[in-house]
Amino acid sequence: MSQWDVLAIHYGTAERPATDLALEADIHDAPGRIDYFVWLVRGPAGLFLVDTGFGPAEGAARGRTLLIHPVEALARLGIAAADITDVILTHLHYDHAGNLDAFPNARFHIQDREMAYGTGRCMCHARMRKPFAVENIVDAVRMLFAGRLCFHDGDAVLADGLSLHLIGGHSRGLQVVRIARPEGVVVLASDALHFAAYLKSSDAFPLFADYPDVLEGYRKLHALAGPGGLIVPGHDPQVLLDYAPENPAHPHTLRIA
């Protein structure tokens, strides 16, 4: 079993109405916070970046605060964007698939269903295309024609101890990342689990392609983590309290394992 470092890069934040953050929220509830992360998984098989975040223009257009550009956060770790060997796109929403052209040497791992969803007839409907940014989709198509997209149809092993698992729900081809280490399993849930509290309440983020698949996804996350494994939610401010900075001088990067 390979040794992997798993780091969360906290690159953005926003305060949103309660009804934007939970399906079961009451309109009278106080606003809440949503945080934005990309993740770095590094080990002997290479440097794997999980998602690429949004850029300044897209963040500003959507009322999100960009705390640090993901490329700058990597640079503070001594990692150039050109050093990234693989990018895992959990899905193509604007906050997960921006900045693709910043990683000139990376292969991009994506599910067949996600590319079909983001470029297919569902995008004829304004509500369904709301979380997608057209320029990100165009960039993904450019990567396809450059031979840099690596497609997966369901679960796949990328390296010893590093695997992808199709969940869907929030987006048709949403995938999560499982890292098996000697110390235990880490599951980067991305938007299969926005907030850890959903696991107890069976609530959901109020934006999805398939609601039953969202709920079934919680079961799969538990199965992937197994007893004692970590499930890291994709947008939970609690992550900032649960995990310590990799380096106190760079508080945006947290060590998960």
PDB file of C-alpha atoms in Angstrom:
ATOM      1  CA  MET A   1       0.000   0.000   0.000  1.00  0.00           C
ATOM      2  CA  SER A   2       1.495   3.322  -1.081  1.00  0.00           C
ATOM      3  CA  GLN A   3       2.066   6.298   1.154  1.00  0.00           C
ATOM      4  CA  TRP A   4       0.039   9.325   0.111  1.00  0.00           C
ATOM      5  CA  ASP A   5      -0.150  12.848   1.490  1.00  0.00           C
ATOM      6  CA  VAL A   6      -3.616  14.384   1.284  1.00  0.00           C
ATOM      7  CA  LEU A   7      -3.966  18.160   1.512  1.00  0.00           C
ATOM      8  CA  ALA A   8      -7.042  20.386   1.311  1.00  0.00           C
ATOM      9  CA  ILE A   9      -6.540  23.809  -0.256  1.00  0.00           C
ATOM     10  CA  HIS A  10      -9.108  26.324   0.978  1.00  0.00           C
ATOM     11  CA  TYR A  11      -9.326  28.776  -1.884  1.00  0.00           C
ATOM     12  CA  GLY A  12     -12.732  30.475  -1.572  1.00  0.00           C
ATOM     13  CA  THR A  13     -15.688  31.268   0.639  1.00  0.00           C
ATOM     14  CA  ALA A  14     -19.161  32.824   0.585  1.00  0.00           C
ATOM     15  CA  GLU A  15     -22.077  33.597   2.853  1.00  0.00           C
ATOM     16  CA  ARG A  16     -25.338  32.317   1.407  1.00  0.00           C
ATOM     17  CA  PRO A  17     -29.011  32.230   2.423  1.00  0.00           C
ATOM     18  CA  ALA A  18     -29.940  29.115   4.360  1.00  0.00           C
ATOM     19  CA  THR A  19     -32.183  27.959   1.511  1.00  0.00           C
ATOM     20  CA  ASP A  20     -29.123  27.853  -0.766  1.00  0.00           C
ATOM     21  CA  LEU A  21     -27.343  25.419   1.549  1.00  0.00           C
ATOM     22  CA  ALA A  22     -29.894  22.740   2.418  1.00  0.00           C
ATOM     23  CA  LEU A  23     -32.987  21.313   0.783  1.00  0.00           C
ATOM     24  CA  GLU A  24     -34.839  21.211   4.105  1.00  0.00           C
ATOM     25  CA  ALA A  25     -33.866  24.729   5.217  1.00  0.00           C
ATOM     26  CA  ASP A  26     -36.452  27.228   6.384  1.00  0.00           C
ATOM     27  CA  ILE A  27     -36.487  30.616   4.677  1.00  0.00           C
ATOM     28  CA  HIS A  28     -36.311  32.194   8.146  1.00  0.00           C
ATOM     29  CA  ASP A  29     -33.073  30.404   9.064  1.00  0.00           C
ATOM     30  CA  ALA A  30     -29.943  32.500   9.427  1.00  0.00           C
ATOM     31  CA  PRO A  31     -27.526  32.658   6.476  1.00  0.00           C
ATOM     32  CA  GLY A  32     -24.685  30.175   6.486  1.00  0.00           C
ATOM     33  CA  ARG A  33     -21.205  29.864   5.104  1.00  0.00           C
ATOM     34  CA  ILE A  34     -19.967  27.675   2.296  1.00  0.00           C
ATOM     35  CA  ASP A  35     -16.261  27.120   1.696  1.00  0.00           C
ATOM     36  CA  TYR A  36     -14.478  26.025  -1.452  1.00  0.00           C
ATOM     37  CA  PHE A  37     -11.636  23.531  -1.679  1.00  0.00           C
ATOM     38  CA  VAL A  38      -9.414  21.723  -4.104  1.00  0.00           C
ATOM     39  CA  TRP A  39      -7.309  18.805  -2.897  1.00  0.00           C
ATOM     40  CA  LEU A  40      -3.747  17.679  -3.535  1.00  0.00           C
ATOM     41  CA  VAL A  41      -2.869  13.995  -3.338  1.00  0.00           C
ATOM     42  CA  ARG A  42       0.855  13.395  -3.642  1.00  0.00           C
ATOM     43  CA  GLY A  43       2.852  10.213  -3.562  1.00  0.00           C
ATOM     44  CA  PRO A  44       5.320   8.073  -5.493  1.00  0.00           C
ATOM     45  CA  ALA A  45       2.915   7.765  -8.441  1.00  0.00           C
ATOM     46  CA  GLY A  46       2.785  11.531  -8.992  1.00  0.00           C
ATOM     47  CA  LEU A  47       1.014  14.736  -8.059  1.00  0.00           C
ATOM     48  CA  PHE A  48      -2.749  14.427  -8.383  1.00  0.00           C
ATOM     49  CA  LEU A  49      -4.833  17.576  -8.085  1.00  0.00           C
ATOM     50  CA  VAL A  50      -8.489  16.931  -7.312  1.00  0.00           C
ATOM     51  CA  ASP A  51     -10.468  19.712  -9.006  1.00  0.00           C
ATOM     52  CA  THR A  52      -9.169  23.082 -10.131  1.00  0.00           C
ATOM     53  CA  GLY A  53     -11.482  25.636  -8.500  1.00  0.00           C
ATOM     54  CA  PHE A  54     -12.848  28.823  -9.999  1.00  0.00           C
ATOM     55  CA  GLY A  55     -10.974  31.882 -11.243  1.00  0.00           C
ATOM     56  CA  PRO A  56     -11.398  35.539 -10.199  1.00  0.00           C
ATOM     57  CA  ALA A  57     -13.916  36.513 -12.877  1.00  0.00           C
ATOM     58  CA  GLU A  58     -16.241  33.558 -12.330  1.00  0.00           C
ATOM     59  CA  GLY A  59     -16.062  33.945  -8.569  1.00  0.00           C
ATOM     60  CA  ALA A  60     -16.898  37.645  -8.735  1.00  0.00           C
ATOM     61  CA  ALA A  61     -19.771  37.027 -11.151  1.00  0.00           C
ATOM     62  CA  ARG A  62     -21.315  34.578  -8.692  1.00  0.00           C
ATOM     63  CA  GLY A  63     -20.651  36.570  -5.519  1.00  0.00           C
ATOM     64  CA  ARG A  64     -17.968  34.236  -4.178  1.00  0.00           C
ATOM     65  CA  THR A  65     -14.762  35.412  -2.504  1.00  0.00           C
ATOM     66  CA  LEU A  66     -11.537  34.057  -3.970  1.00  0.00           C
ATOM     67  CA  LEU A  67      -9.154  33.837  -1.021  1.00  0.00           C
ATOM     68  CA  ILE A  68      -6.217  32.533  -3.027  1.00  0.00           C
ATOM     69  CA  HIS A  69      -5.915  31.259  -6.573  1.00  0.00           C
ATOM     70  CA  PRO A  70      -5.353  27.478  -6.502  1.00  0.00           C
ATOM     71  CA  VAL A  71      -2.216  27.880  -8.640  1.00  0.00           C
ATOM     72  CA  GLU A  72      -0.789  30.374  -6.139  1.00  0.00           C
ATOM     73  CA  ALA A  73      -1.630  28.040  -3.254  1.00  0.00           C
ATOM     74  CA  LEU A  74       0.302  25.262  -4.983  1.00  0.00           C
ATOM     75  CA  ALA A  75       3.234  27.609  -5.578  1.00  0.00           C
ATOM     76  CA  ARG A  76       3.399  28.300  -1.844  1.00  0.00           C
ATOM     77  CA  LEU A  77       3.898  24.552  -1.395  1.00  0.00           C
ATOM     78  CA  GLY A  78       6.769  24.664  -3.872  1.00  0.00           C
ATOM     79  CA  ILE A  79       4.682  23.046  -6.606  1.00  0.00           C
ATOM     80  CA  ALA A  80       4.410  24.630 -10.040  1.00  0.00           C
ATOM     81  CA  ALA A  81       1.240  24.092 -12.041  1.00  0.00           C
ATOM     82  CA  ALA A  82       3.416  22.361 -14.644  1.00  0.00           C
ATOM     83  CA  ASP A  83       4.428  19.775 -12.015  1.00  0.00           C
ATOM     84  CA  ILE A  84       0.893  18.406 -11.712  1.00  0.00           C
ATOM     85  CA  THR A  85       0.799  15.063 -13.516  1.00  0.00           C
ATOM     86  CA  ASP A  86      -2.913  14.336 -13.186  1.00  0.00           C
ATOM     87  CA  VAL A  87      -6.061  16.338 -12.512  1.00  0.00           C
ATOM     88  CA  ILE A  88      -9.134  14.500 -11.272  1.00  0.00           C
ATOM     89  CA  LEU A  89     -12.294  16.396 -12.164  1.00  0.00           C
ATOM     90  CA  THR A  90     -14.929  15.258  -9.721  1.00  0.00           C
ATOM     91  CA  HIS A  91     -17.457  17.031 -11.951  1.00  0.00           C
ATOM     92  CA  LEU A  92     -17.689  20.032 -14.269  1.00  0.00           C
ATOM     93  CA  HIS A  93     -19.416  22.627 -12.075  1.00  0.00           C
ATOM     94  CA  TYR A  94     -17.872  26.088 -12.161  1.00  0.00           C
ATOM     95  CA  ASP A  95     -16.176  25.802  -8.759  1.00  0.00           C
ATOM     96  CA  HIS A  96     -14.514  22.487  -9.604  1.00  0.00           C
ATOM     97  CA  ALA A  97     -13.474  22.814 -13.242  1.00  0.00           C
ATOM     98  CA  GLY A  98     -12.133  26.323 -13.799  1.00  0.00           C
ATOM     99  CA  ASN A  99      -8.497  27.100 -14.586  1.00  0.00           C
ATOM    100  CA  LEU A 100      -8.008  23.960 -16.710  1.00  0.00           C
ATOM    101  CA  ASP A 101      -5.558  25.683 -19.014  1.00  0.00           C
ATOM    102  CA  ALA A 102      -3.274  26.482 -16.060  1.00  0.00           C
ATOM    103  CA  PHE A 103      -2.014  22.868 -15.913  1.00  0.00           C
ATOM    104  CA  PRO A 104      -0.082  22.312 -19.152  1.00  0.00           C
ATOM    105  CA  ASN A 105       1.291  18.840 -18.433  1.00  0.00           C
ATOM    106  CA  ALA A 106      -1.637  17.179 -16.699  1.00  0.00           C
ATOM    107  CA  ARG A 107      -4.004  14.474 -17.843  1.00  0.00           C
ATOM    108  CA  PHE A 108      -7.610  15.161 -16.861  1.00  0.00           C
ATOM    109  CA  HIS A 109      -9.666  12.294 -15.443  1.00  0.00           C
ATOM    110  CA  ILE A 110     -13.418  12.566 -15.947  1.00  0.00           C
ATOM    111  CA  GLN A 111     -16.421  10.277 -16.071  1.00  0.00           C
ATOM    112  CA  ASP A 112     -18.054   9.570 -19.444  1.00  0.00           C
ATOM    113  CA  ARG A 113     -21.409  10.554 -17.960  1.00  0.00           C
ATOM    114  CA  GLU A 114     -20.173  13.930 -16.751  1.00  0.00           C
ATOM    115  CA  MET A 115     -18.879  14.998 -20.137  1.00  0.00           C
ATOM    116  CA  ALA A 116     -22.076  13.798 -21.792  1.00  0.00           C
ATOM    117  CA  TYR A 117     -24.166  15.639 -19.202  1.00  0.00           C
ATOM    118  CA  GLY A 118     -22.269  18.929 -19.414  1.00  0.00           C
ATOM    119  CA  THR A 119     -22.398  18.999 -23.216  1.00  0.00           C
ATOM    120  CA  GLY A 120     -25.789  17.349 -23.801  1.00  0.00           C
ATOM    121  CA  ARG A 121     -29.456  18.146 -23.943  1.00  0.00           C
ATOM    122  CA  CYS A 122     -29.849  18.718 -20.195  1.00  0.00           C
ATOM    123  CA  MET A 123     -27.972  21.989 -20.700  1.00  0.00           C
ATOM    124  CA  CYS A 124     -30.964  23.268 -22.685  1.00  0.00           C
ATOM    125  CA  HIS A 125     -32.619  23.901 -19.292  1.00  0.00           C
ATOM    126  CA  ALA A 126     -31.503  27.004 -17.372  1.00  0.00           C
ATOM    127  CA  ARG A 127     -31.796  25.396 -13.934  1.00  0.00           C
ATOM    128  CA  MET A 128     -29.678  22.411 -14.938  1.00  0.00           C
ATOM    129  CA  ARG A 129     -26.922  24.490 -16.512  1.00  0.00           C
ATOM    130  CA  LYS A 130     -26.824  27.059 -13.686  1.00  0.00           C
ATOM    131  CA  PRO A 131     -23.803  25.517 -11.883  1.00  0.00           C
ATOM    132  CA  PHE A 132     -21.827  25.120 -15.120  1.00  0.00           C
ATOM    133  CA  ALA A 133     -19.720  27.864 -16.738  1.00  0.00           C
ATOM    134  CA  VAL A 134     -19.706  27.680 -20.501  1.00  0.00           C
ATOM    135  CA  GLU A 135     -16.035  28.639 -20.800  1.00  0.00           C
ATOM    136  CA  ASN A 136     -15.065  25.761 -18.508  1.00  0.00           C
ATOM    137  CA  ILE A 137     -17.010  23.352 -20.702  1.00  0.00           C
ATOM    138  CA  VAL A 138     -15.343  24.763 -23.809  1.00  0.00           C
ATOM    139  CA  ASP A 139     -11.943  24.329 -22.140  1.00  0.00           C
ATOM    140  CA  ALA A 140     -12.814  20.700 -21.386  1.00  0.00           C
ATOM    141  CA  VAL A 141     -13.693  20.159 -25.042  1.00  0.00           C
ATOM    142  CA  ARG A 142     -10.349  21.703 -26.017  1.00  0.00           C
ATOM    143  CA  MET A 143      -8.603  19.246 -23.700  1.00  0.00           C
ATOM    144  CA  LEU A 144     -10.533  16.444 -25.361  1.00  0.00           C
ATOM    145  CA  PHE A 145      -9.349  17.461 -28.820  1.00  0.00           C
ATOM    146  CA  ALA A 146      -5.802  17.828 -27.505  1.00  0.00           C
ATOM    147  CA  GLY A 147      -5.905  14.210 -26.340  1.00  0.00           C
ATOM    148  CA  ARG A 148      -5.629  15.128 -22.669  1.00  0.00           C
ATOM    149  CA  LEU A 149      -8.939  13.812 -21.292  1.00  0.00           C
ATOM    150  CA  CYS A 150      -8.870  10.365 -19.734  1.00  0.00           C
ATOM    151  CA  PHE A 151     -12.401   8.971 -19.600  1.00  0.00           C
ATOM    152  CA  HIS A 152     -13.725   6.537 -17.006  1.00  0.00           C
ATOM    153  CA  ASP A 153     -16.958   4.561 -17.084  1.00  0.00           C
ATOM    154  CA  GLY A 154     -17.591   3.949 -13.396  1.00  0.00           C
ATOM    155  CA  ASP A 155     -15.014   3.046 -10.750  1.00  0.00           C
ATOM    156  CA  ALA A 156     -11.325   3.006 -11.686  1.00  0.00           C
ATOM    157  CA  VAL A 157      -7.915   2.525 -10.069  1.00  0.00           C
ATOM    158  CA  LEU A 158      -5.388   5.232 -10.962  1.00  0.00           C
ATOM    159  CA  ALA A 159      -2.482   4.036  -8.817  1.00  0.00           C
ATOM    160  CA  ASP A 160      -1.782   1.800  -5.858  1.00  0.00           C
ATOM    161  CA  GLY A 161      -4.144   3.024  -3.138  1.00  0.00           C
ATOM    162  CA  LEU A 162      -5.756   5.722  -5.294  1.00  0.00           C
ATOM    163  CA  SER A 163      -9.128   5.086  -6.927  1.00  0.00           C
ATOM    164  CA  LEU A 164     -12.132   6.886  -8.416  1.00  0.00           C
ATOM    165  CA  HIS A 165     -15.748   5.976  -7.671  1.00  0.00           C
ATOM    166  CA  LEU A 166     -18.810   7.092  -9.591  1.00  0.00           C
ATOM    167  CA  ILE A 167     -21.652   8.379  -7.420  1.00  0.00           C
ATOM    168  CA  GLY A 168     -23.656  10.838  -9.529  1.00  0.00           C
ATOM    169  CA  GLY A 169     -26.613  12.578  -7.916  1.00  0.00           C
ATOM    170  CA  HIS A 170     -25.425  16.157  -7.582  1.00  0.00           C
ATOM    171  CA  SER A 171     -24.179  15.970 -11.165  1.00  0.00           C
ATOM    172  CA  ARG A 172     -24.688  13.019 -13.514  1.00  0.00           C
ATOM    173  CA  GLY A 173     -21.058  11.958 -13.556  1.00  0.00           C
ATOM    174  CA  LEU A 174     -19.903  13.062 -10.098  1.00  0.00           C
ATOM    175  CA  GLN A 175     -16.996  10.933  -8.878  1.00  0.00           C
ATOM    176  CA  VAL A 176     -15.227  10.786  -5.530  1.00  0.00           C
ATOM    177  CA  VAL A 177     -11.647   9.883  -4.682  1.00  0.00           C
ATOM    178  CA  ARG A 178     -10.608   7.122  -2.293  1.00  0.00           C
ATOM    179  CA  ILE A 179      -7.078   7.054  -0.878  1.00  0.00           C
ATOM    180  CA  ALA A 180      -6.018   3.908   0.984  1.00  0.00           C
ATOM    181  CA  ARG A 181      -3.024   4.506   3.227  1.00  0.00           C
ATOM    182  CA  PRO A 182      -1.337   2.406   5.924  1.00  0.00           C
ATOM    183  CA  GLU A 183      -2.877   4.757   8.498  1.00  0.00           C
ATOM    184  CA  GLY A 184      -6.388   4.374   7.096  1.00  0.00           C
ATOM    185  CA  VAL A 185      -8.719   5.361   4.281  1.00  0.00           C
ATOM    186  CA  VAL A 186      -9.540   8.915   3.217  1.00  0.00           C
ATOM    187  CA  VAL A 187     -12.508   9.598   0.932  1.00  0.00           C
ATOM    188  CA  LEU A 188     -12.590  13.011  -0.728  1.00  0.00           C
ATOM    189  CA  ALA A 189     -16.338  13.317  -1.140  1.00  0.00           C
ATOM    190  CA  SER A 190     -16.391  16.551  -3.142  1.00  0.00           C
ATOM    191  CA  ASP A 191     -20.041  17.397  -3.834  1.00  0.00           C
ATOM    192  CA  ALA A 192     -21.326  13.941  -3.013  1.00  0.00           C
ATOM    193  CA  LEU A 193     -21.359  15.460   0.491  1.00  0.00           C
ATOM    194  CA  HIS A 194     -21.347  19.242   0.759  1.00  0.00           C
ATOM    195  CA  PHE A 195     -21.649  19.281   4.569  1.00  0.00           C
ATOM    196  CA  ALA A 196     -20.931  16.482   7.036  1.00  0.00           C
ATOM    197  CA  ALA A 197     -24.261  17.067   8.816  1.00  0.00           C
ATOM    198  CA  TYR A 198     -26.088  15.684   5.788  1.00  0.00           C
ATOM    199  CA  LEU A 199     -24.923  12.182   6.722  1.00  0.00           C
ATOM    200  CA  LYS A 200     -27.043  12.329   9.884  1.00  0.00           C
ATOM    201  CA  SER A 201     -29.968  14.377   8.626  1.00  0.00           C
ATOM    202  CA  SER A 202     -30.226  12.871   5.124  1.00  0.00           C
ATOM    203  CA  ASP A 203     -30.573  16.432   3.900  1.00  0.00           C
ATOM    204  CA  ALA A 204     -29.103  17.500   0.575  1.00  0.00           C
ATOM    205  CA  PHE A 205     -27.689  20.503  -1.203  1.00  0.00           C
ATOM    206  CA  PRO A 206     -30.627  22.005  -3.108  1.00  0.00           C
ATOM    207  CA  LEU A 207     -29.099  21.535  -6.545  1.00  0.00           C
ATOM    208  CA  PHE A 208     -28.900  18.093  -8.105  1.00  0.00           C
ATOM    209  CA  ALA A 209     -29.398  16.052 -11.245  1.00  0.00           C
ATOM    210  CA  ASP A 210     -30.933  13.076  -9.410  1.00  0.00           C
ATOM    211  CA  TYR A 211     -32.160  13.318  -5.810  1.00  0.00           C
ATOM    212  CA  PRO A 212     -32.332   9.555  -5.020  1.00  0.00           C
ATOM    213  CA  ASP A 213     -28.752   9.163  -6.261  1.00  0.00           C
ATOM    214  CA  VAL A 214     -27.671  11.905  -3.847  1.00  0.00           C
ATOM    215  CA  LEU A 215     -29.097   9.967  -0.902  1.00  0.00           C
ATOM    216  CA  GLU A 216     -27.770   6.617  -2.123  1.00  0.00           C
ATOM    217  CA  GLY A 217     -24.401   8.327  -2.468  1.00  0.00           C
ATOM    218  CA  TYR A 218     -24.212   8.736   1.303  1.00  0.00           C
ATOM    219  CA  ARG A 219     -24.408   4.957   1.660  1.00  0.00           C
ATOM    220  CA  LYS A 220     -21.618   4.516  -0.860  1.00  0.00           C
ATOM    221  CA  LEU A 221     -19.403   7.025   0.948  1.00  0.00           C
ATOM    222  CA  HIS A 222     -19.764   5.025   4.166  1.00  0.00           C
ATOM    223  CA  ALA A 223     -18.943   1.811   2.307  1.00  0.00           C
ATOM    224  CA  LEU A 224     -15.876   3.353   0.662  1.00  0.00           C
ATOM    225  CA  ALA A 225     -14.540   4.740   3.945  1.00  0.00           C
ATOM    226  CA  GLY A 226     -15.198   1.588   5.955  1.00  0.00           C
ATOM    227  CA  PRO A 227     -14.797   1.455   9.732  1.00  0.00           C
ATOM    228  CA  GLY A 228     -12.587   4.265  10.957  1.00  0.00           C
ATOM    229  CA  GLY A 229     -12.095   5.884   7.544  1.00  0.00           C
ATOM    230  CA  LEU A 230     -12.349   9.618   6.963  1.00  0.00           C
ATOM    231  CA  ILE A 231     -15.025  11.157   4.752  1.00  0.00           C
ATOM    232  CA  VAL A 232     -14.011  14.711   3.860  1.00  0.00           C
ATOM    233  CA  PRO A 233     -16.989  16.875   2.790  1.00  0.00           C
ATOM    234  CA  GLY A 234     -16.595  19.186  -0.163  1.00  0.00           C
ATOM    235  CA  HIS A 235     -17.750  22.563   1.180  1.00  0.00           C
ATOM    236  CA  ASP A 236     -17.946  22.368   4.961  1.00  0.00           C
ATOM    237  CA  PRO A 237     -16.409  25.184   7.075  1.00  0.00           C
ATOM    238  CA  GLN A 238     -15.856  22.527   9.755  1.00  0.00           C
ATOM    239  CA  VAL A 239     -12.949  21.195   7.678  1.00  0.00           C
ATOM    240  CA  LEU A 240     -11.043  24.326   8.719  1.00  0.00           C
ATOM    241  CA  LEU A 241     -11.468  23.345  12.372  1.00  0.00           C
ATOM    242  CA  ASP A 242     -10.956  19.609  12.011  1.00  0.00           C
ATOM    243  CA  TYR A 243      -7.595  19.757  10.213  1.00  0.00           C
ATOM    244  CA  ALA A 244      -4.451  21.760  10.906  1.00  0.00           C
ATOM    245  CA  PRO A 245      -2.523  23.889   8.384  1.00  0.00           C
ATOM    246  CA  GLU A 246       0.312  22.124   6.595  1.00  0.00           C
ATOM    247  CA  ASN A 247       2.439  25.160   7.416  1.00  0.00           C
ATOM    248  CA  PRO A 248       1.324  27.945   9.802  1.00  0.00           C
ATOM    249  CA  ALA A 249       2.690  30.463   7.299  1.00  0.00           C
ATOM    250  CA  HIS A 250       0.248  29.160   4.685  1.00  0.00           C
ATOM    251  CA  PRO A 251      -3.082  28.680   6.489  1.00  0.00           C
ATOM    252  CA  HIS A 252      -5.002  27.998   3.271  1.00  0.00           C
ATOM    253  CA  THR A 253      -3.522  24.496   3.008  1.00  0.00           C
ATOM    254  CA  LEU A 254      -4.666  21.885   5.526  1.00  0.00           C
ATOM    255  CA  ARG A 255      -3.219  18.435   6.102  1.00  0.00           C
ATOM    256  CA  ILE A 256      -5.961  15.800   5.922  1.00  0.00           C
ATOM    257  CA  ALA A 257      -3.637  12.812   6.247  1.00  0.00           C
TER     258      ALA A 257
END
